[in-house]
mmCIF file with all atom_site columns, C-alpha atoms in Angstrom:
data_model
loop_
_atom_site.group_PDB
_atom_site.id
_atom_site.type_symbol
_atom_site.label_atom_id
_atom_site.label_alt_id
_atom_site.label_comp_id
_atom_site.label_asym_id
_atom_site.label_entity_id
_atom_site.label_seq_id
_atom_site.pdbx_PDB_ins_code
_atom_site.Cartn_x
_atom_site.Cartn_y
_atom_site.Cartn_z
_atom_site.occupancy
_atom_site.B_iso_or_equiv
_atom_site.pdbx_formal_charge
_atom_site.auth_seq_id
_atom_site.auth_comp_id
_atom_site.auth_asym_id
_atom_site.auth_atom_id
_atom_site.pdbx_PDB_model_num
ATOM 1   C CA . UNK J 1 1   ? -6.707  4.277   -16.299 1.00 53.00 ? 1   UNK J CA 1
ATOM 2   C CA . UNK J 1 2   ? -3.076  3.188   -15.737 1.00 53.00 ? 2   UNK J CA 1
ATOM 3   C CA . UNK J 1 3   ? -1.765  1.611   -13.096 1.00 55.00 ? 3   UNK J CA 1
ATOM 4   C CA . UNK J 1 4   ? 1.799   1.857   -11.562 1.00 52.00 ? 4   UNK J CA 1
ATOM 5   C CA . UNK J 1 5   ? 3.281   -1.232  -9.404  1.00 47.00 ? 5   UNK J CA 1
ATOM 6   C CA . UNK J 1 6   ? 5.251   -0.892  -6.256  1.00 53.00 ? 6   UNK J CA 1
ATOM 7   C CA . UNK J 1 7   ? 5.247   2.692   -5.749  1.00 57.00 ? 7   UNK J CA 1
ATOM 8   C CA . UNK J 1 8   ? 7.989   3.501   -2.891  1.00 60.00 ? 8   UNK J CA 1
ATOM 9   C CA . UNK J 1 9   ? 5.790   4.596   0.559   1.00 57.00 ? 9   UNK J CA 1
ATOM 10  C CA . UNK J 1 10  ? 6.057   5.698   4.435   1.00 52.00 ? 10  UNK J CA 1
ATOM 11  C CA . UNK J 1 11  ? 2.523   4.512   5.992   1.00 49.00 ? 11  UNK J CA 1
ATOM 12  C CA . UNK J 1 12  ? 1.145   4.872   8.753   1.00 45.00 ? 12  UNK J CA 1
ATOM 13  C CA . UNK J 1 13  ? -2.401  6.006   7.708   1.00 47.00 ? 13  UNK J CA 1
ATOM 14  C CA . UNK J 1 14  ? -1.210  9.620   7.740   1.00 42.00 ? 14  UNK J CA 1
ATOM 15  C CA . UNK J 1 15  ? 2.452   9.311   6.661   1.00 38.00 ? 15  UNK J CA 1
ATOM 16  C CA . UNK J 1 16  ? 4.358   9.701   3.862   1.00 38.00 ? 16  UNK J CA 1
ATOM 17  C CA . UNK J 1 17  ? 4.846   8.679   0.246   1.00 42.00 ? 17  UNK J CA 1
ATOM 18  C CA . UNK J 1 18  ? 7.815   7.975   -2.018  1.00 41.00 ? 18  UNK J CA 1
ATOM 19  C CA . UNK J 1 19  ? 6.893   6.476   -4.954  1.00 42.00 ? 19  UNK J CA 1
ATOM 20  C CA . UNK J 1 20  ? 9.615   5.521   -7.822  1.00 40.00 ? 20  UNK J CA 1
ATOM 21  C CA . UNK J 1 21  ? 10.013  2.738   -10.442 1.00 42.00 ? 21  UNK J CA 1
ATOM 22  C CA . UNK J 1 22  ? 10.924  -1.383  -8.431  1.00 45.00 ? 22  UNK J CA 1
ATOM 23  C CA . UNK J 1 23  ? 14.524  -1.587  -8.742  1.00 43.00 ? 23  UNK J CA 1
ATOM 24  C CA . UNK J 1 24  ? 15.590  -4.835  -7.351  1.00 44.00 ? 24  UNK J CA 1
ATOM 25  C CA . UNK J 1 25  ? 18.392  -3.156  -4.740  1.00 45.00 ? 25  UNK J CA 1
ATOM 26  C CA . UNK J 1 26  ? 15.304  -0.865  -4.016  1.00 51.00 ? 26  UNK J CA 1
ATOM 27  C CA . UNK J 1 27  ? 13.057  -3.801  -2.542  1.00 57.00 ? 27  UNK J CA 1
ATOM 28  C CA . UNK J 1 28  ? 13.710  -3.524  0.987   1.00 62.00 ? 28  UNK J CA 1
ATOM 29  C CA . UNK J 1 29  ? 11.117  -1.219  3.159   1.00 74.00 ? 29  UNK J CA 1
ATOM 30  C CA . UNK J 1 30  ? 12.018  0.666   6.055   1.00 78.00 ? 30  UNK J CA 1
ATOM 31  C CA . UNK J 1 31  ? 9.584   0.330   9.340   1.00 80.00 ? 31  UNK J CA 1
ATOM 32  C CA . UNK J 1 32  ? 8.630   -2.670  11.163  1.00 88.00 ? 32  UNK J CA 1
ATOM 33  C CA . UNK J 1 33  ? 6.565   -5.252  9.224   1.00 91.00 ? 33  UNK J CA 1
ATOM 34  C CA . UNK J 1 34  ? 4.505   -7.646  11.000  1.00 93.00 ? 34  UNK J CA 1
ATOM 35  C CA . UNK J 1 35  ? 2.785   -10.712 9.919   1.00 94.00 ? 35  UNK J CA 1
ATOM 36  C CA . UNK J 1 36  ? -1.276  -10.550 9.612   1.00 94.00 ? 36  UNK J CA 1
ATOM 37  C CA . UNK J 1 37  ? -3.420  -13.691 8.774   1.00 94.00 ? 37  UNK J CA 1
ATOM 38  C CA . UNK J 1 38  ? -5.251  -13.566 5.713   1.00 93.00 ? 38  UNK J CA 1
ATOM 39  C CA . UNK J 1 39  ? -7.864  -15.882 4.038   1.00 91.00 ? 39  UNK J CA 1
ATOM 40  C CA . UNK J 1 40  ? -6.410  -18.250 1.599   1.00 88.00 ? 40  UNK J CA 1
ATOM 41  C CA . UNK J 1 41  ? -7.647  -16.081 -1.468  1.00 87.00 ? 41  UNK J CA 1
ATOM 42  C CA . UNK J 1 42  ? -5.338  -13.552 -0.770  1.00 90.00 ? 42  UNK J CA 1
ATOM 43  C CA . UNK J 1 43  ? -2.525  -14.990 0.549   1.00 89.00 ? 43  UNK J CA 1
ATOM 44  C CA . UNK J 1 44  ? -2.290  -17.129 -3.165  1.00 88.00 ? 44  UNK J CA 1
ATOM 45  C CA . UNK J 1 45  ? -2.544  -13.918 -4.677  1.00 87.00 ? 45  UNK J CA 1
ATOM 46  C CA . UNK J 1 46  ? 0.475   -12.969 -7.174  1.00 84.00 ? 46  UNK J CA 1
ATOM 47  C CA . UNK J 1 47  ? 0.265   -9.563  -7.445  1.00 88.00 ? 47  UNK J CA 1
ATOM 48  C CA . UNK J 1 48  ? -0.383  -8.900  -3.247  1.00 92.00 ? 48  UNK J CA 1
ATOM 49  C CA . UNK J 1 49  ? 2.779   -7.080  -2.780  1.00 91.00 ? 49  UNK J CA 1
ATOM 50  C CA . UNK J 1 50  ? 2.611   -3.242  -2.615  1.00 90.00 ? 50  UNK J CA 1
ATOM 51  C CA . UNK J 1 51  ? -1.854  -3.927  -2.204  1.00 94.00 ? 51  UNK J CA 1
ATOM 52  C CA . UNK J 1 52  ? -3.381  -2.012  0.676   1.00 95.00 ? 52  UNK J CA 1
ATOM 53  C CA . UNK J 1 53  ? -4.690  -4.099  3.351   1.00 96.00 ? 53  UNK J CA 1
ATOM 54  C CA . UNK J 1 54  ? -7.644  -3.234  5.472   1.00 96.00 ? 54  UNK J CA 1
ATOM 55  C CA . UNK J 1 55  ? -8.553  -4.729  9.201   1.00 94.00 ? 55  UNK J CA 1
ATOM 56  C CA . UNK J 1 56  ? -12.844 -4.796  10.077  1.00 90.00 ? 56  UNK J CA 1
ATOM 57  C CA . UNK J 1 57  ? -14.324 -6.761  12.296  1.00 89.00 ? 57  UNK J CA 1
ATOM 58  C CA . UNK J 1 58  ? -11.503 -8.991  13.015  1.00 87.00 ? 58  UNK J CA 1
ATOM 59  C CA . UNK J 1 59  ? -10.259 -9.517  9.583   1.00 91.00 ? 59  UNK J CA 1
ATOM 60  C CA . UNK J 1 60  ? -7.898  -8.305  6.952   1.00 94.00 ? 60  UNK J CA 1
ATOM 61  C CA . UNK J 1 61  ? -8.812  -7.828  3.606   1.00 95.00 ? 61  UNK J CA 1
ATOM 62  C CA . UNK J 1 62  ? -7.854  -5.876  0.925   1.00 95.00 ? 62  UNK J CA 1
ATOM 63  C CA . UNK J 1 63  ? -9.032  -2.263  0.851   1.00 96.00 ? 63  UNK J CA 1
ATOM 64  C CA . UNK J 1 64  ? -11.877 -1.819  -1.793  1.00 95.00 ? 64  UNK J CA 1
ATOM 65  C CA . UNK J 1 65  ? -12.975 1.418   -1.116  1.00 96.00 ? 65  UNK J CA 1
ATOM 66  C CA . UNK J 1 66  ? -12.116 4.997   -1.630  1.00 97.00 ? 66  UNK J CA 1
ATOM 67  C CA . UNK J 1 67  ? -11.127 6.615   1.269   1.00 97.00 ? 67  UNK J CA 1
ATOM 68  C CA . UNK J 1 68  ? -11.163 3.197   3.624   1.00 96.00 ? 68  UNK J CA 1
ATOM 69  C CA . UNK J 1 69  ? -11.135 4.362   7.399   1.00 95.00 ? 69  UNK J CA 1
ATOM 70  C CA . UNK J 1 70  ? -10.066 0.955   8.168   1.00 96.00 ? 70  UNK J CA 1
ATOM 71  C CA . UNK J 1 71  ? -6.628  1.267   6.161   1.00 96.00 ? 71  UNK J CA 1
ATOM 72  C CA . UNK J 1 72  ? -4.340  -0.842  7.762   1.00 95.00 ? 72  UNK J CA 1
ATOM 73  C CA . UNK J 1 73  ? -0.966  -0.954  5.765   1.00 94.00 ? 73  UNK J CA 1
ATOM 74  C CA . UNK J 1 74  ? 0.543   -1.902  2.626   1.00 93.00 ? 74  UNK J CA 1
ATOM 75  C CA . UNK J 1 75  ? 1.978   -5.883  1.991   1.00 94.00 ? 75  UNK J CA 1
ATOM 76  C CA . UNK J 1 76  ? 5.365   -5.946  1.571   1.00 91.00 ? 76  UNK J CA 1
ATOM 77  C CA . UNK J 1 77  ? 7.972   -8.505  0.085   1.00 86.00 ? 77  UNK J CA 1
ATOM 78  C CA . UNK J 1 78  ? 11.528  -7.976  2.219   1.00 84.00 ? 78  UNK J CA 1
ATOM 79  C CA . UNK J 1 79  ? 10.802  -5.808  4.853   1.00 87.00 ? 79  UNK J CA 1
ATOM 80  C CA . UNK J 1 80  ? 14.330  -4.548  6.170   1.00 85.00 ? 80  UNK J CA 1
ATOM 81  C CA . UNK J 1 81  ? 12.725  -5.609  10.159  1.00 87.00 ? 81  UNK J CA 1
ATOM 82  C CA . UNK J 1 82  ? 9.790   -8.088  10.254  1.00 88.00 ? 82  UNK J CA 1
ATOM 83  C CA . UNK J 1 83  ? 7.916   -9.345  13.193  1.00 90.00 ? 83  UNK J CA 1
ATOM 84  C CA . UNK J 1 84  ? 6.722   -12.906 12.425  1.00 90.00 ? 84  UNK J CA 1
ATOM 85  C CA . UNK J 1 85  ? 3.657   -14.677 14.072  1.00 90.00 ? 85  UNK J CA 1
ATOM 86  C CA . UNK J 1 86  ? 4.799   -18.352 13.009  1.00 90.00 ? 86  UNK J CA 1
ATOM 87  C CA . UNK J 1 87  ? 1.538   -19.939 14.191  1.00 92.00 ? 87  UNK J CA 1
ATOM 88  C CA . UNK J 1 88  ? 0.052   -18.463 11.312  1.00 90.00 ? 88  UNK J CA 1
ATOM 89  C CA . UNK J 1 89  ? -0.462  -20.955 8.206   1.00 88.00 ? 89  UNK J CA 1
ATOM 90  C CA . UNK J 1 90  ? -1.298  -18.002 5.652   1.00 91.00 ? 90  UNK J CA 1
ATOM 91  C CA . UNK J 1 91  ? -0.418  -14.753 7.002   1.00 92.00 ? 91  UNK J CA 1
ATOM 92  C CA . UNK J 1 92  ? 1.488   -11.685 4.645   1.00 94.00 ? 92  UNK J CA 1
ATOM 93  C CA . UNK J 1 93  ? 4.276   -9.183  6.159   1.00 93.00 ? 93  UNK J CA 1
ATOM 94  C CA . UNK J 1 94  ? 2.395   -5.542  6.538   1.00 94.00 ? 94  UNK J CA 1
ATOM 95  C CA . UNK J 1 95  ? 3.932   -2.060  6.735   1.00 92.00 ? 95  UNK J CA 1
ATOM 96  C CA . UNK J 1 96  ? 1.598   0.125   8.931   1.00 89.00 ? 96  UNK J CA 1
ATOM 97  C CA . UNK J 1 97  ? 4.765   2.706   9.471   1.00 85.00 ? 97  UNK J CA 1
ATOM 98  C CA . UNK J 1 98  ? 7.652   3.145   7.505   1.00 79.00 ? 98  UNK J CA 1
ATOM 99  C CA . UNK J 1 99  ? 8.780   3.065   3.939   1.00 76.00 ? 99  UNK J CA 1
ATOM 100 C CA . UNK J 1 100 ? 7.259   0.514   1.651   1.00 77.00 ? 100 UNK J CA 1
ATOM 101 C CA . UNK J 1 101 ? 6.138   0.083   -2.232  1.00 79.00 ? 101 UNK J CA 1
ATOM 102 C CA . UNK J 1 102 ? 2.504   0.964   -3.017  1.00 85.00 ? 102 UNK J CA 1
ATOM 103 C CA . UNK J 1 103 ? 0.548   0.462   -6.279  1.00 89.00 ? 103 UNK J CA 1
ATOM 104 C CA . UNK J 1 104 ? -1.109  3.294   -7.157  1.00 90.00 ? 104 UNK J CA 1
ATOM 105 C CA . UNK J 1 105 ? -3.460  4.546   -10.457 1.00 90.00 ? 105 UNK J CA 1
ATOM 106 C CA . UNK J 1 106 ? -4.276  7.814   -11.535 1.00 89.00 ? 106 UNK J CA 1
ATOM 107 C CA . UNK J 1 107 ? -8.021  7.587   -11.133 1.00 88.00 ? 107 UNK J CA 1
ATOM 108 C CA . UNK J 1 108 ? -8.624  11.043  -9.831  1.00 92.00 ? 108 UNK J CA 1
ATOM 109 C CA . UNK J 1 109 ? -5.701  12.104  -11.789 1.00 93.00 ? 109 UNK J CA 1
ATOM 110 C CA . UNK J 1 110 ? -1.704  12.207  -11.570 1.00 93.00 ? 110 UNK J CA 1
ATOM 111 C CA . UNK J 1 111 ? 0.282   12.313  -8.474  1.00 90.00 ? 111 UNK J CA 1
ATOM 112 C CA . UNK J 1 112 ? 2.462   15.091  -7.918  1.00 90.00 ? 112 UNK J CA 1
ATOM 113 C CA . UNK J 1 113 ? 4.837   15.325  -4.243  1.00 86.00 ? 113 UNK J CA 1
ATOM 114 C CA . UNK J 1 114 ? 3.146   16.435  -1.393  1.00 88.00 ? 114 UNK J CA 1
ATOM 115 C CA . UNK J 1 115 ? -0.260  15.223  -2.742  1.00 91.00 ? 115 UNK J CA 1
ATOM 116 C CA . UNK J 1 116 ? -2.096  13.257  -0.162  1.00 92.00 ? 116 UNK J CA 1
ATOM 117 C CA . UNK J 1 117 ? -2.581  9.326   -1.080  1.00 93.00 ? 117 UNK J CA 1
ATOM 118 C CA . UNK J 1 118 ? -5.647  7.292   -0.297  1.00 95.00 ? 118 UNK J CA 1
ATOM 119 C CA . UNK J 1 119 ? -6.981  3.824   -1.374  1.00 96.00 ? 119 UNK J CA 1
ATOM 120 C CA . UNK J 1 120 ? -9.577  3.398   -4.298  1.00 96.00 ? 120 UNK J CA 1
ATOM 121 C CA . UNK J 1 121 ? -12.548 1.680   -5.455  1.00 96.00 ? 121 UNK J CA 1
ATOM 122 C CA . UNK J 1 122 ? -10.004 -0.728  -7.245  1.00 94.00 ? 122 UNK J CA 1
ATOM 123 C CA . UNK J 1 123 ? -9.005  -3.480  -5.168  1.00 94.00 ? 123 UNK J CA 1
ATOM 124 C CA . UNK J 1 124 ? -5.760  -2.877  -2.491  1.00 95.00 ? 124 UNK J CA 1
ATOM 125 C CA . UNK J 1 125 ? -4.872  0.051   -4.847  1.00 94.00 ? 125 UNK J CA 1
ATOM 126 C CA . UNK J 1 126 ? -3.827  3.677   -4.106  1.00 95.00 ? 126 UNK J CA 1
ATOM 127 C CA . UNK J 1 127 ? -4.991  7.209   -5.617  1.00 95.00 ? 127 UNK J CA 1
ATOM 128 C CA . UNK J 1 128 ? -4.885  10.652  -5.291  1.00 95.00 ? 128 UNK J CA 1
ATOM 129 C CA . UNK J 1 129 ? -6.787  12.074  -2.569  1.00 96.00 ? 129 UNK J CA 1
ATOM 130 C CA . UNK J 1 130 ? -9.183  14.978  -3.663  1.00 95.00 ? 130 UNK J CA 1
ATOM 131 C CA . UNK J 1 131 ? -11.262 15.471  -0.924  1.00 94.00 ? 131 UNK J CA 1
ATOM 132 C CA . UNK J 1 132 ? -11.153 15.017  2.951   1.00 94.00 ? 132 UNK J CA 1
ATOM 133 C CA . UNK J 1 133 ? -11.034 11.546  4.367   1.00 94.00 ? 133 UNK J CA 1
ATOM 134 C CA . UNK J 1 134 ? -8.686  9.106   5.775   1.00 94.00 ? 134 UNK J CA 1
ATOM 135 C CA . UNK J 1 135 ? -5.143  8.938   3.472   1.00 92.00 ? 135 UNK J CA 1
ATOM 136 C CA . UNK J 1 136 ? -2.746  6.450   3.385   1.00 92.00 ? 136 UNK J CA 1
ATOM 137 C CA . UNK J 1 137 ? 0.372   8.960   3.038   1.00 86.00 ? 137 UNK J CA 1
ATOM 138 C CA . UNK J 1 138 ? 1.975   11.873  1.281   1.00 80.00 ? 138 UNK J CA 1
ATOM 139 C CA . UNK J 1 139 ? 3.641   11.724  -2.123  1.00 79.00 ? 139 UNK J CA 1
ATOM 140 C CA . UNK J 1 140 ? 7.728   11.851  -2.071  1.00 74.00 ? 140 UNK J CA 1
ATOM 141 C CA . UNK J 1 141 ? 7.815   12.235  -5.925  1.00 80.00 ? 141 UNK J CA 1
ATOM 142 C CA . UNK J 1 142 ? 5.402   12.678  -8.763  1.00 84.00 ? 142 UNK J CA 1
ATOM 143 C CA . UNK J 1 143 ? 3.722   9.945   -10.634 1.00 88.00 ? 143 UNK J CA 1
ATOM 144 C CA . UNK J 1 144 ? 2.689   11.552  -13.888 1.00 89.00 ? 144 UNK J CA 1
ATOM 145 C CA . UNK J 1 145 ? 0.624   9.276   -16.932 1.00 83.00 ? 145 UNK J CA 1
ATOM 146 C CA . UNK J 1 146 ? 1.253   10.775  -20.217 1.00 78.00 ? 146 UNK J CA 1
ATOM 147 C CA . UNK J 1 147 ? -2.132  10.688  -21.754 1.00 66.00 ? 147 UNK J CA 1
ATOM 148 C CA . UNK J 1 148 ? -0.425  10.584  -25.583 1.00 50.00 ? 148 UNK J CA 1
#
């Protein structure tokens, strides 16, 4: 299993994907990001950005399961528009609609465009959607894994 970081993506829990290799002039995301608390583990994490967040019960947390009707949105680094709660000691910046980077695996196999995206069993990560369920987006372009 490979994994691909900051895949370029439109969410909105049915929205669209781009995905395409982190170019630093590339960084920005389009959509509004707002600020969501999160518990101290994740908010220390390193490799947050471009994870898929889920909201249950009052909390957000990052997706860990395939098909997760509670998708929220993706954390992103420099949202182009951000919406900041600054009462909040640990909170991340989260794309629910718009563009935004997304890592994504090919689990349940390469990603062509137009293939529907959905989170994984693998923590805050994205995969190809091969049956019905909740997605996280459409793919913009293909994200192929030579297997040589």
């Amino acid at each position: 299993m490979s994994y691909k970081s900051y895949l370029k993506l439109t969410t909105v829990i049915f929205t669209t994907v781009l995905m395409s290799y982190p170019v630093a002039a590339q960084d920005l995301t389009s959509g509004v990001a707002v600020s969501v608390p999160v518990s101290t583990e994740i908010f220390n994490k390193e490799d947050i950005f471009g994870k898929i967040l889920s909201y249950d019960s009052g909390t957000f947390a990052v997706a860990t399961s395939e098909y997760d009707p509670s998708m929220y949105g993706v954390v992103v680094r420099n949202p182009v528009i951000s919406l900041q709660d600054t009462s909040l000691d640990e909170s991340l910046l989260v794309v629910s609609q718009g563009t935004a980077y997304v890592t994504a695996s090919n689990t349940n196999g390469n990603i062509y465009e137009g293939d529907f995206i959905t989170s994984s069993s693998n923590s805050g990560i994205a995969q190809l959607a091969t049956r019905s369920g909740t997605i996280l987006g459409v793919a913009l372009e293909d994200l192929v894994y030579d297997n040589s």
